[in-house]
Amino acid sequence: MKPFCFADGKFIPTESATIHPSDLGLIRGYGIFDFFRTVNYQPLFLDHYLDRFITSAEKTYLPLDYSRAELKSIITGLIEKNDLREGGIRMVLSGGVSENHFSPAKGKLFIFAESLIFPSEEKYHQGVKLLTLEYVRAIADIKTTNYTLPVWHSVNWKRLGAEDVLYHWNGWVSESSRSNFFIVKDGVIHTPDQHILLGITRKHLLHLAGNAVIRPISLEEVWEAEEAFVSSTTKILLPVTQLDDRKIGNGKVGKTTLEILEKFRKLELETVS
């Protein structure tokens, strides 16, 4: 974390930020968050992230006492105070202190500035391994703070040399624990349409691809795909060359994956120039 954050309606030292021990965010794991990057001191795709954060607050019945303009002003101030040229901004809205310790209440807004750790260059050149996991994330279209299962399960990832998991249910895949998922068939990008978070990076990749197909994707199709990759704010686009103990395609990073990654990197530079 960087030295300053926004909490209690003002900028304060990050180490001074506190939350009530009875907040639903702590005792029930109920809250929302969002995360985006800064590039050359500018928040990347900020309006898209604010759209999702504001919508998530509405859908989870958590009052958000700040307008879009106020949030933008706070974020700009936080970037300046932390001299955050290249980094991340994390917005968190807790579930609040509820009278019955269960129903959503008026939560607390935190906005933190953070350093970023990207995957190693080796992973972009060689691809990564995912593990299949039978699971559907609760209210998947909302970026909630409930990551209990993947945090618990992550102990296995390192032991098995995996980067993350690929969720599937009844034979249909959805997403990774912190990323959207894509396959390539006949040179065309395909991505699941259900039980997923509508990722901001995903949104821009689909636009750049032009002819991408959004539809149900079976686990069997993944095994037979030519290429696969995941996308997220911090990974951008990370090639997937292995699922469990089986190779995806020829087990190497594919042409279509590299092409769409290059297009996104150009878009990023154009957005902040």
JSON list of N, CA, C and O in Angstrom, two decimals, residues 121-176:
[
{"chain": "A", "resi": 121, "resn": "GLU", "atom": "N", "xyz": [7.79, -11.80, -17.44]},
{"chain": "A", "resi": 121, "resn": "GLU", "atom": "CA", "xyz": [7.83, -11.86, -18.90]},
{"chain": "A", "resi": 121, "resn": "GLU", "atom": "C", "xyz": [7.84, -13.30, -19.39]},
{"chain": "A", "resi": 121, "resn": "GLU", "atom": "O", "xyz": [7.33, -13.61, -20.47]},
{"chain": "A", "resi": 122, "resn": "GLU", "atom": "N", "xyz": [8.44, -14.18, -18.61]},
{"chain": "A", "resi": 122, "resn": "GLU", "atom": "CA", "xyz": [8.50, -15.58, -18.97]},
{"chain": "A", "resi": 122, "resn": "GLU", "atom": "C", "xyz": [7.10, -16.16, -19.17]},
{"chain": "A", "resi": 122, "resn": "GLU", "atom": "O", "xyz": [6.86, -16.97, -20.08]},
{"chain": "A", "resi": 123, "resn": "LYS", "atom": "N", "xyz": [6.14, -15.74, -18.34]},
{"chain": "A", "resi": 123, "resn": "LYS", "atom": "CA", "xyz": [4.78, -16.25, -18.44]},
{"chain": "A", "resi": 123, "resn": "LYS", "atom": "C", "xyz": [4.10, -15.78, -19.73]},
{"chain": "A", "resi": 123, "resn": "LYS", "atom": "O", "xyz": [3.28, -16.51, -20.31]},
{"chain": "A", "resi": 124, "resn": "TYR", "atom": "N", "xyz": [4.44, -14.60, -20.19]},
{"chain": "A", "resi": 124, "resn": "TYR", "atom": "CA", "xyz": [3.87, -14.10, -21.45]},
{"chain": "A", "resi": 124, "resn": "TYR", "atom": "C", "xyz": [4.47, -14.84, -22.64]},
{"chain": "A", "resi": 124, "resn": "TYR", "atom": "O", "xyz": [3.81, -15.00, -23.68]},
{"chain": "A", "resi": 125, "resn": "HIS", "atom": "N", "xyz": [5.71, -15.28, -22.52]},
{"chain": "A", "resi": 125, "resn": "HIS", "atom": "CA", "xyz": [6.38, -15.97, -23.61]},
{"chain": "A", "resi": 125, "resn": "HIS", "atom": "C", "xyz": [6.07, -17.47, -23.63]},
{"chain": "A", "resi": 125, "resn": "HIS", "atom": "O", "xyz": [5.99, -18.07, -24.71]},
{"chain": "A", "resi": 126, "resn": "GLN", "atom": "N", "xyz": [5.89, -18.06, -22.45]},
{"chain": "A", "resi": 126, "resn": "GLN", "atom": "CA", "xyz": [5.69, -19.51, -22.38]},
{"chain": "A", "resi": 126, "resn": "GLN", "atom": "C", "xyz": [4.27, -19.92, -22.02]},
{"chain": "A", "resi": 126, "resn": "GLN", "atom": "O", "xyz": [3.90, -21.08, -22.19]},
{"chain": "A", "resi": 127, "resn": "GLY", "atom": "N", "xyz": [3.47, -18.99, -21.52]},
{"chain": "A", "resi": 127, "resn": "GLY", "atom": "CA", "xyz": [2.12, -19.32, -21.10]},
{"chain": "A", "resi": 127, "resn": "GLY", "atom": "C", "xyz": [2.09, -19.89, -19.69]},
{"chain": "A", "resi": 127, "resn": "GLY", "atom": "O", "xyz": [3.13, -20.15, -19.09]},
{"chain": "A", "resi": 128, "resn": "VAL", "atom": "N", "xyz": [0.88, -20.07, -19.17]},
{"chain": "A", "resi": 128, "resn": "VAL", "atom": "CA", "xyz": [0.72, -20.55, -17.80]},
{"chain": "A", "resi": 128, "resn": "VAL", "atom": "C", "xyz": [-0.23, -21.75, -17.77]},
{"chain": "A", "resi": 128, "resn": "VAL", "atom": "O", "xyz": [-0.92, -22.05, -18.75]},
{"chain": "A", "resi": 129, "resn": "LYS", "atom": "N", "xyz": [-0.26, -22.38, -16.62]},
{"chain": "A", "resi": 129, "resn": "LYS", "atom": "CA", "xyz": [-1.12, -23.54, -16.38]},
{"chain": "A", "resi": 129, "resn": "LYS", "atom": "C", "xyz": [-2.29, -23.14, -15.50]},
{"chain": "A", "resi": 129, "resn": "LYS", "atom": "O", "xyz": [-2.13, -22.42, -14.53]},
{"chain": "A", "resi": 130, "resn": "LEU", "atom": "N", "xyz": [-3.49, -23.62, -15.85]},
{"chain": "A", "resi": 130, "resn": "LEU", "atom": "CA", "xyz": [-4.67, -23.47, -15.00]},
{"chain": "A", "resi": 130, "resn": "LEU", "atom": "C", "xyz": [-5.12, -24.84, -14.52]},
{"chain": "A", "resi": 130, "resn": "LEU", "atom": "O", "xyz": [-4.87, -25.85, -15.17]},
{"chain": "A", "resi": 131, "resn": "LEU", "atom": "N", "xyz": [-5.81, -24.84, -13.39]},
{"chain": "A", "resi": 131, "resn": "LEU", "atom": "CA", "xyz": [-6.41, -26.06, -12.85]},
{"chain": "A", "resi": 131, "resn": "LEU", "atom": "C", "xyz": [-7.92, -25.96, -12.96]},
{"chain": "A", "resi": 131, "resn": "LEU", "atom": "O", "xyz": [-8.50, -24.92, -12.64]},
{"chain": "A", "resi": 132, "resn": "THR", "atom": "N", "xyz": [-8.57, -27.01, -13.41]},
{"chain": "A", "resi": 132, "resn": "THR", "atom": "CA", "xyz": [-10.03, -26.99, -13.46]},
{"chain": "A", "resi": 132, "resn": "THR", "atom": "C", "xyz": [-10.58, -27.08, -12.04]},
{"chain": "A", "resi": 132, "resn": "THR", "atom": "O", "xyz": [-10.05, -27.79, -11.19]},
{"chain": "A", "resi": 133, "resn": "LEU", "atom": "N", "xyz": [-11.65, -26.35, -11.80]},
{"chain": "A", "resi": 133, "resn": "LEU", "atom": "CA", "xyz": [-12.30, -26.35, -10.49]},
{"chain": "A", "resi": 133, "resn": "LEU", "atom": "C", "xyz": [-13.80, -26.23, -10.69]},
{"chain": "A", "resi": 133, "resn": "LEU", "atom": "O", "xyz": [-14.27, -25.27, -11.31]},
{"chain": "A", "resi": 134, "resn": "GLU", "atom": "N", "xyz": [-14.55, -27.17, -10.17]},
{"chain": "A", "resi": 134, "resn": "GLU", "atom": "CA", "xyz": [-16.00, -27.16, -10.32]},
{"chain": "A", "resi": 134, "resn": "GLU", "atom": "C", "xyz": [-16.60, -26.17, -9.33]},
{"chain": "A", "resi": 134, "resn": "GLU", "atom": "O", "xyz": [-16.66, -26.44, -8.12]},
{"chain": "A", "resi": 135, "resn": "TYR", "atom": "N", "xyz": [-17.04, -25.04, -9.85]},
{"chain": "A", "resi": 135, "resn": "TYR", "atom": "CA", "xyz": [-17.49, -23.96, -8.96]},
{"chain": "A", "resi": 135, "resn": "TYR", "atom": "C", "xyz": [-18.15, -22.87, -9.80]},
{"chain": "A", "resi": 135, "resn": "TYR", "atom": "O", "xyz": [-17.76, -22.62, -10.95]},
{"chain": "A", "resi": 136, "resn": "VAL", "atom": "N", "xyz": [-19.15, -22.22, -9.23]},
{"chain": "A", "resi": 136, "resn": "VAL", "atom": "CA", "xyz": [-19.75, -21.03, -9.82]},
{"chain": "A", "resi": 136, "resn": "VAL", "atom": "C", "xyz": [-19.69, -19.93, -8.77]},
{"chain": "A", "resi": 136, "resn": "VAL", "atom": "O", "xyz": [-20.16, -20.11, -7.65]},
{"chain": "A", "resi": 137, "resn": "ARG", "atom": "N", "xyz": [-19.09, -18.82, -9.12]},
{"chain": "A", "resi": 137, "resn": "ARG", "atom": "CA", "xyz": [-18.95, -17.72, -8.17]},
{"chain": "A", "resi": 137, "resn": "ARG", "atom": "C", "xyz": [-20.31, -17.08, -7.89]},
{"chain": "A", "resi": 137, "resn": "ARG", "atom": "O", "xyz": [-21.09, -16.84, -8.81]},
{"chain": "A", "resi": 138, "resn": "ALA", "atom": "N", "xyz": [-20.60, -16.82, -6.63]},
{"chain": "A", "resi": 138, "resn": "ALA", "atom": "CA", "xyz": [-21.88, -16.22, -6.24]},
{"chain": "A", "resi": 138, "resn": "ALA", "atom": "C", "xyz": [-22.02, -14.82, -6.85]},
{"chain": "A", "resi": 138, "resn": "ALA", "atom": "O", "xyz": [-21.04, -14.07, -6.91]},
{"chain": "A", "resi": 139, "resn": "ILE", "atom": "N", "xyz": [-23.25, -14.50, -7.28]},
{"chain": "A", "resi": 139, "resn": "ILE", "atom": "CA", "xyz": [-23.55, -13.22, -7.96]},
{"chain": "A", "resi": 139, "resn": "ILE", "atom": "C", "xyz": [-22.34, -12.76, -8.78]},
{"chain": "A", "resi": 139, "resn": "ILE", "atom": "O", "xyz": [-21.73, -11.73, -8.52]},
{"chain": "A", "resi": 140, "resn": "ALA", "atom": "N", "xyz": [-22.04, -13.55, -9.79]},
{"chain": "A", "resi": 140, "resn": "ALA", "atom": "CA", "xyz": [-20.79, -13.40, -10.54]},
{"chain": "A", "resi": 140, "resn": "ALA", "atom": "C", "xyz": [-20.66, -12.08, -11.27]},
{"chain": "A", "resi": 140, "resn": "ALA", "atom": "O", "xyz": [-19.54, -11.65, -11.58]},
{"chain": "A", "resi": 141, "resn": "ASP", "atom": "N", "xyz": [-21.78, -11.41, -11.57]},
{"chain": "A", "resi": 141, "resn": "ASP", "atom": "CA", "xyz": [-21.68, -10.15, -12.30]},
{"chain": "A", "resi": 141, "resn": "ASP", "atom": "C", "xyz": [-21.30, -8.98, -11.40]},
{"chain": "A", "resi": 141, "resn": "ASP", "atom": "O", "xyz": [-21.12, -7.86, -11.89]},
{"chain": "A", "resi": 142, "resn": "ILE", "atom": "N", "xyz": [-21.15, -9.23, -10.10]},
{"chain": "A", "resi": 142, "resn": "ILE", "atom": "CA", "xyz": [-20.75, -8.19, -9.16]},
{"chain": "A", "resi": 142, "resn": "ILE", "atom": "C", "xyz": [-19.37, -8.51, -8.61]},
{"chain": "A", "resi": 142, "resn": "ILE", "atom": "O", "xyz": [-19.07, -9.65, -8.26]},
{"chain": "A", "resi": 143, "resn": "LYS", "atom": "N", "xyz": [-18.52, -7.49, -8.52]},
{"chain": "A", "resi": 143, "resn": "LYS", "atom": "CA", "xyz": [-17.17, -7.69, -8.01]},
{"chain": "A", "resi": 143, "resn": "LYS", "atom": "C", "xyz": [-17.20, -7.61, -6.48]},
{"chain": "A", "resi": 143, "resn": "LYS", "atom": "O", "xyz": [-16.89, -6.58, -5.89]},
{"chain": "A", "resi": 144, "resn": "THR", "atom": "N", "xyz": [-17.60, -8.71, -5.87]},
{"chain": "A", "resi": 144, "resn": "THR", "atom": "CA", "xyz": [-17.70, -8.74, -4.41]},
{"chain": "A", "resi": 144, "resn": "THR", "atom": "C", "xyz": [-16.34, -9.04, -3.79]},
{"chain": "A", "resi": 144, "resn": "THR", "atom": "O", "xyz": [-15.40, -9.47, -4.46]},
{"chain": "A", "resi": 145, "resn": "THR", "atom": "N", "xyz": [-16.26, -8.85, -2.49]},
{"chain": "A", "resi": 145, "resn": "THR", "atom": "CA", "xyz": [-15.02, -9.12, -1.76]},
{"chain": "A", "resi": 145, "resn": "THR", "atom": "C", "xyz": [-14.91, -10.59, -1.32]},
{"chain": "A", "resi": 145, "resn": "THR", "atom": "O", "xyz": [-13.92, -10.96, -0.69]},
{"chain": "A", "resi": 146, "resn": "ASN", "atom": "N", "xyz": [-15.87, -11.41, -1.66]},
{"chain": "A", "resi": 146, "resn": "ASN", "atom": "CA", "xyz": [-15.87, -12.81, -1.23]},
{"chain": "A", "resi": 146, "resn": "ASN", "atom": "C", "xyz": [-15.02, -13.68, -2.16]},
{"chain": "A", "resi": 146, "resn": "ASN", "atom": "O", "xyz": [-15.47, -14.11, -3.23]},
{"chain": "A", "resi": 147, "resn": "TYR", "atom": "N", "xyz": [-13.78, -13.93, -1.76]},
{"chain": "A", "resi": 147, "resn": "TYR", "atom": "CA", "xyz": [-12.87, -14.78, -2.52]},
{"chain": "A", "resi": 147, "resn": "TYR", "atom": "C", "xyz": [-12.43, -15.98, -1.66]},
{"chain": "A", "resi": 147, "resn": "TYR", "atom": "O", "xyz": [-11.32, -16.50, -1.82]},
{"chain": "A", "resi": 148, "resn": "THR", "atom": "N", "xyz": [-13.31, -16.41, -0.78]},
{"chain": "A", "resi": 148, "resn": "THR", "atom": "CA", "xyz": [-12.94, -17.45, 0.18]},
{"chain": "A", "resi": 148, "resn": "THR", "atom": "C", "xyz": [-12.42, -18.72, -0.49]},
{"chain": "A", "resi": 148, "resn": "THR", "atom": "O", "xyz": [-11.35, -19.22, -0.13]},
{"chain": "A", "resi": 149, "resn": "LEU", "atom": "N", "xyz": [-13.17, -19.26, -1.44]},
{"chain": "A", "resi": 149, "resn": "LEU", "atom": "CA", "xyz": [-12.76, -20.52, -2.05]},
{"chain": "A", "resi": 149, "resn": "LEU", "atom": "C", "xyz": [-11.41, -20.41, -2.77]},
{"chain": "A", "resi": 149, "resn": "LEU", "atom": "O", "xyz": [-10.52, -21.22, -2.52]},
{"chain": "A", "resi": 150, "resn": "PRO", "atom": "N", "xyz": [-11.22, -19.46, -3.68]},
{"chain": "A", "resi": 150, "resn": "PRO", "atom": "CA", "xyz": [-9.93, -19.41, -4.37]},
{"chain": "A", "resi": 150, "resn": "PRO", "atom": "C", "xyz": [-8.76, -19.09, -3.45]},
{"chain": "A", "resi": 150, "resn": "PRO", "atom": "O", "xyz": [-7.66, -19.61, -3.68]},
{"chain": "A", "resi": 151, "resn": "VAL", "atom": "N", "xyz": [-8.96, -18.27, -2.43]},
{"chain": "A", "resi": 151, "resn": "VAL", "atom": "CA", "xyz": [-7.87, -18.01, -1.49]},
{"chain": "A", "resi": 151, "resn": "VAL", "atom": "C", "xyz": [-7.47, -19.30, -0.79]},
{"chain": "A", "resi": 151, "resn": "VAL", "atom": "O", "xyz": [-6.27, -19.63, -0.66]},
{"chain": "A", "resi": 152, "resn": "TRP", "atom": "N", "xyz": [-8.47, -20.06, -0.34]},
{"chain": "A", "resi": 152, "resn": "TRP", "atom": "CA", "xyz": [-8.20, -21.34, 0.32]},
{"chain": "A", "resi": 152, "resn": "TRP", "atom": "C", "xyz": [-7.55, -22.33, -0.65]},
{"chain": "A", "resi": 152, "resn": "TRP", "atom": "O", "xyz": [-6.58, -23.00, -0.33]},
{"chain": "A", "resi": 153, "resn": "HIS", "atom": "N", "xyz": [-8.07, -22.37, -1.88]},
{"chain": "A", "resi": 153, "resn": "HIS", "atom": "CA", "xyz": [-7.62, -23.35, -2.86]},
{"chain": "A", "resi": 153, "resn": "HIS", "atom": "C", "xyz": [-6.24, -22.99, -3.43]},
{"chain": "A", "resi": 153, "resn": "HIS", "atom": "O", "xyz": [-5.56, -23.86, -3.99]},
{"chain": "A", "resi": 154, "resn": "SER", "atom": "N", "xyz": [-5.84, -21.74, -3.31]},
{"chain": "A", "resi": 154, "resn": "SER", "atom": "CA", "xyz": [-4.59, -21.29, -3.94]},
{"chain": "A", "resi": 154, "resn": "SER", "atom": "C", "xyz": [-3.36, -22.00, -3.40]},
{"chain": "A", "resi": 154, "resn": "SER", "atom": "O", "xyz": [-2.31, -22.02, -4.06]},
{"chain": "A", "resi": 155, "resn": "VAL", "atom": "N", "xyz": [-3.48, -22.58, -2.22]},
{"chain": "A", "resi": 155, "resn": "VAL", "atom": "CA", "xyz": [-2.35, -23.36, -1.69]},
{"chain": "A", "resi": 155, "resn": "VAL", "atom": "C", "xyz": [-1.99, -24.49, -2.64]},
{"chain": "A", "resi": 155, "resn": "VAL", "atom": "O", "xyz": [-0.81, -24.83, -2.82]},
{"chain": "A", "resi": 156, "resn": "ASN", "atom": "N", "xyz": [-3.01, -25.06, -3.30]},
{"chain": "A", "resi": 156, "resn": "ASN", "atom": "CA", "xyz": [-2.77, -26.15, -4.25]},
{"chain": "A", "resi": 156, "resn": "ASN", "atom": "C", "xyz": [-2.11, -25.67, -5.53]},
{"chain": "A", "resi": 156, "resn": "ASN", "atom": "O", "xyz": [-1.36, -26.41, -6.17]},
{"chain": "A", "resi": 157, "resn": "TRP", "atom": "N", "xyz": [-2.40, -24.43, -5.94]},
{"chain": "A", "resi": 157, "resn": "TRP", "atom": "CA", "xyz": [-1.88, -23.93, -7.21]},
{"chain": "A", "resi": 157, "resn": "TRP", "atom": "C", "xyz": [-0.36, -23.96, -7.23]},
{"chain": "A", "resi": 157, "resn": "TRP", "atom": "O", "xyz": [0.26, -24.44, -8.19]},
{"chain": "A", "resi": 158, "resn": "LYS", "atom": "N", "xyz": [0.24, -23.40, -6.19]},
{"chain": "A", "resi": 158, "resn": "LYS", "atom": "CA", "xyz": [1.69, -23.34, -6.14]},
{"chain": "A", "resi": 158, "resn": "LYS", "atom": "C", "xyz": [2.30, -24.74, -6.11]},
{"chain": "A", "resi": 158, "resn": "LYS", "atom": "O", "xyz": [3.31, -25.00, -6.77]},
{"chain": "A", "resi": 159, "resn": "ARG", "atom": "N", "xyz": [1.65, -25.62, -5.35]},
{"chain": "A", "resi": 159, "resn": "ARG", "atom": "CA", "xyz": [2.16, -26.99, -5.25]},
{"chain": "A", "resi": 159, "resn": "ARG", "atom": "C", "xyz": [2.13, -27.70, -6.60]},
{"chain": "A", "resi": 159, "resn": "ARG", "atom": "O", "xyz": [3.01, -28.50, -6.91]},
{"chain": "A", "resi": 160, "resn": "LEU", "atom": "N", "xyz": [1.12, -27.37, -7.43]},
{"chain": "A", "resi": 160, "resn": "LEU", "atom": "CA", "xyz": [0.96, -28.04, -8.72]},
{"chain": "A", "resi": 160, "resn": "LEU", "atom": "C", "xyz": [1.48, -27.20, -9.88]},
{"chain": "A", "resi": 160, "resn": "LEU", "atom": "O", "xyz": [1.25, -27.54, -11.04]},
{"chain": "A", "resi": 161, "resn": "GLY", "atom": "N", "xyz": [2.15, -26.09, -9.57]},
{"chain": "A", "resi": 161, "resn": "GLY", "atom": "CA", "xyz": [2.76, -25.27, -10.62]},
{"chain": "A", "resi": 161, "resn": "GLY", "atom": "C", "xyz": [1.76, -24.52, -11.48]},
{"chain": "A", "resi": 161, "resn": "GLY", "atom": "O", "xyz": [2.02, -24.26, -12.66]},
{"chain": "A", "resi": 162, "resn": "ALA", "atom": "N", "xyz": [0.61, -24.16, -10.91]},
{"chain": "A", "resi": 162, "resn": "ALA", "atom": "CA", "xyz": [-0.43, -23.48, -11.68]},
{"chain": "A", "resi": 162, "resn": "ALA", "atom": "C", "xyz": [-0.49, -22.00, -11.33]},
{"chain": "A", "resi": 162, "resn": "ALA", "atom": "O", "xyz": [-0.12, -21.58, -10.24]},
{"chain": "A", "resi": 163, "resn": "GLU", "atom": "N", "xyz": [-1.01, -21.22, -12.27]},
{"chain": "A", "resi": 163, "resn": "GLU", "atom": "CA", "xyz": [-1.18, -19.79, -12.09]},
{"chain": "A", "resi": 163, "resn": "GLU", "atom": "C", "xyz": [-2.51, -19.49, -11.41]},
{"chain": "A", "resi": 163, "resn": "GLU", "atom": "O", "xyz": [-2.62, -18.56, -10.62]},
{"chain": "A", "resi": 164, "resn": "ASP", "atom": "N", "xyz": [-3.53, -20.27, -11.74]},
{"chain": "A", "resi": 164, "resn": "ASP", "atom": "CA", "xyz": [-4.88, -20.00, -11.25]},
{"chain": "A", "resi": 164, "resn": "ASP", "atom": "C", "xyz": [-5.76, -21.19, -11.59]},
{"chain": "A", "resi": 164, "resn": "ASP", "atom": "O", "xyz": [-5.26, -22.26, -11.94]},
{"chain": "A", "resi": 165, "resn": "VAL", "atom": "N", "xyz": [-7.08, -20.98, -11.48]},
{"chain": "A", "resi": 165, "resn": "VAL", "atom": "CA", "xyz": [-8.05, -22.03, -11.79]},
{"chain": "A", "resi": 165, "resn": "VAL", "atom": "C", "xyz": [-8.96, -21.61, -12.92]},
{"chain": "A", "resi": 165, "resn": "VAL", "atom": "O", "xyz": [-9.05, -20.42, -13.27]},
{"chain": "A", "resi": 166, "resn": "LEU", "atom": "N", "xyz": [-9.65, -22.57, -13.50]},
{"chain": "A", "resi": 166, "resn": "LEU", "atom": "CA", "xyz": [-10.71, -22.32, -14.46]},
{"chain": "A", "resi": 166, "resn": "LEU", "atom": "C", "xyz": [-11.98, -22.92, -13.91]},
{"chain": "A", "resi": 166, "resn": "LEU", "atom": "O", "xyz": [-12.09, -24.14, -13.76]},
{"chain": "A", "resi": 167, "resn": "TYR", "atom": "N", "xyz": [-12.96, -22.06, -13.58]},
{"chain": "A", "resi": 167, "resn": "TYR", "atom": "CA", "xyz": [-14.22, -22.53, -13.03]},
{"chain": "A", "resi": 167, "resn": "TYR", "atom": "C", "xyz": [-15.07, -23.19, -14.13]},
{"chain": "A", "resi": 167, "resn": "TYR", "atom": "O", "xyz": [-15.14, -22.70, -15.27]},
{"chain": "A", "resi": 168, "resn": "HIS", "atom": "N", "xyz": [-15.73, -24.28, -13.76]},
{"chain": "A", "resi": 168, "resn": "HIS", "atom": "CA", "xyz": [-16.68, -24.91, -14.67]},
{"chain": "A", "resi": 168, "resn": "HIS", "atom": "C", "xyz": [-17.80, -25.53, -13.84]},
{"chain": "A", "resi": 168, "resn": "HIS", "atom": "O", "xyz": [-17.62, -25.84, -12.65]},
{"chain": "A", "resi": 169, "resn": "TRP", "atom": "N", "xyz": [-18.96, -25.71, -14.47]},
{"chain": "A", "resi": 169, "resn": "TRP", "atom": "CA", "xyz": [-20.10, -26.29, -13.79]},
{"chain": "A", "resi": 169, "resn": "TRP", "atom": "C", "xyz": [-20.97, -27.01, -14.81]},
{"chain": "A", "resi": 169, "resn": "TRP", "atom": "O", "xyz": [-21.32, -26.42, -15.84]},
{"chain": "A", "resi": 170, "resn": "ASN", "atom": "N", "xyz": [-21.30, -28.27, -14.53]},
{"chain": "A", "resi": 170, "resn": "ASN", "atom": "CA", "xyz": [-22.11, -29.08, -15.45]},
{"chain": "A", "resi": 170, "resn": "ASN", "atom": "C", "xyz": [-21.52, -29.09, -16.86]},
{"chain": "A", "resi": 170, "resn": "ASN", "atom": "O", "xyz": [-22.26, -29.08, -17.86]},
{"chain": "A", "resi": 171, "resn": "GLY", "atom": "N", "xyz": [-20.20, -29.07, -16.94]},
{"chain": "A", "resi": 171, "resn": "GLY", "atom": "CA", "xyz": [-19.55, -29.17, -18.24]},
{"chain": "A", "resi": 171, "resn": "GLY", "atom": "C", "xyz": [-19.32, -27.87, -18.96]},
{"chain": "A", "resi": 171, "resn": "GLY", "atom": "O", "xyz": [-18.76, -27.85, -20.06]},
{"chain": "A", "resi": 172, "resn": "TRP", "atom": "N", "xyz": [-19.74, -26.72, -18.35]},
{"chain": "A", "resi": 172, "resn": "TRP", "atom": "CA", "xyz": [-19.58, -25.42, -19.00]},
{"chain": "A", "resi": 172, "resn": "TRP", "atom": "C", "xyz": [-18.61, -24.55, -18.21]},
{"chain": "A", "resi": 172, "resn": "TRP", "atom": "O", "xyz": [-18.72, -24.43, -16.99]},
{"chain": "A", "resi": 173, "resn": "VAL", "atom": "N", "xyz": [-17.68, -23.92, -18.90]},
{"chain": "A", "resi": 173, "resn": "VAL", "atom": "CA", "xyz": [-16.68, -23.09, -18.24]},
{"chain": "A", "resi": 173, "resn": "VAL", "atom": "C", "xyz": [-17.21, -21.66, -18.10]},
{"chain": "A", "resi": 173, "resn": "VAL", "atom": "O", "xyz": [-18.09, -21.23, -18.84]},
{"chain": "A", "resi": 174, "resn": "SER", "atom": "N", "xyz": [-16.65, -20.93, -17.14]},
{"chain": "A", "resi": 174, "resn": "SER", "atom": "CA", "xyz": [-17.07, -19.54, -16.95]},
{"chain": "A", "resi": 174, "resn": "SER", "atom": "C", "xyz": [-15.89, -18.58, -16.92]},
{"chain": "A", "resi": 174, "resn": "SER", "atom": "O", "xyz": [-15.68, -17.80, -17.84]},
{"chain": "A", "resi": 175, "resn": "GLU", "atom": "N", "xyz": [-15.06, -18.66, -15.88]},
{"chain": "A", "resi": 175, "resn": "GLU", "atom": "CA", "xyz": [-13.99, -17.68, -15.71]},
{"chain": "A", "resi": 175, "resn": "GLU", "atom": "C", "xyz": [-12.91, -18.26, -14.81]},
{"chain": "A", "resi": 175, "resn": "GLU", "atom": "O", "xyz": [-13.06, -19.36, -14.26]},
{"chain": "A", "resi": 176, "resn": "SER", "atom": "N", "xyz": [-11.86, -17.51, -14.66]},
{"chain": "A", "resi": 176, "resn": "SER", "atom": "CA", "xyz": [-10.83, -17.84, -13.69]},
{"chain": "A", "resi": 176, "resn": "SER", "atom": "C", "xyz": [-11.18, -17.10, -12.40]},
{"chain": "A", "resi": 176, "resn": "SER", "atom": "O", "xyz": [-12.14, -16.34, -12.36]}
]
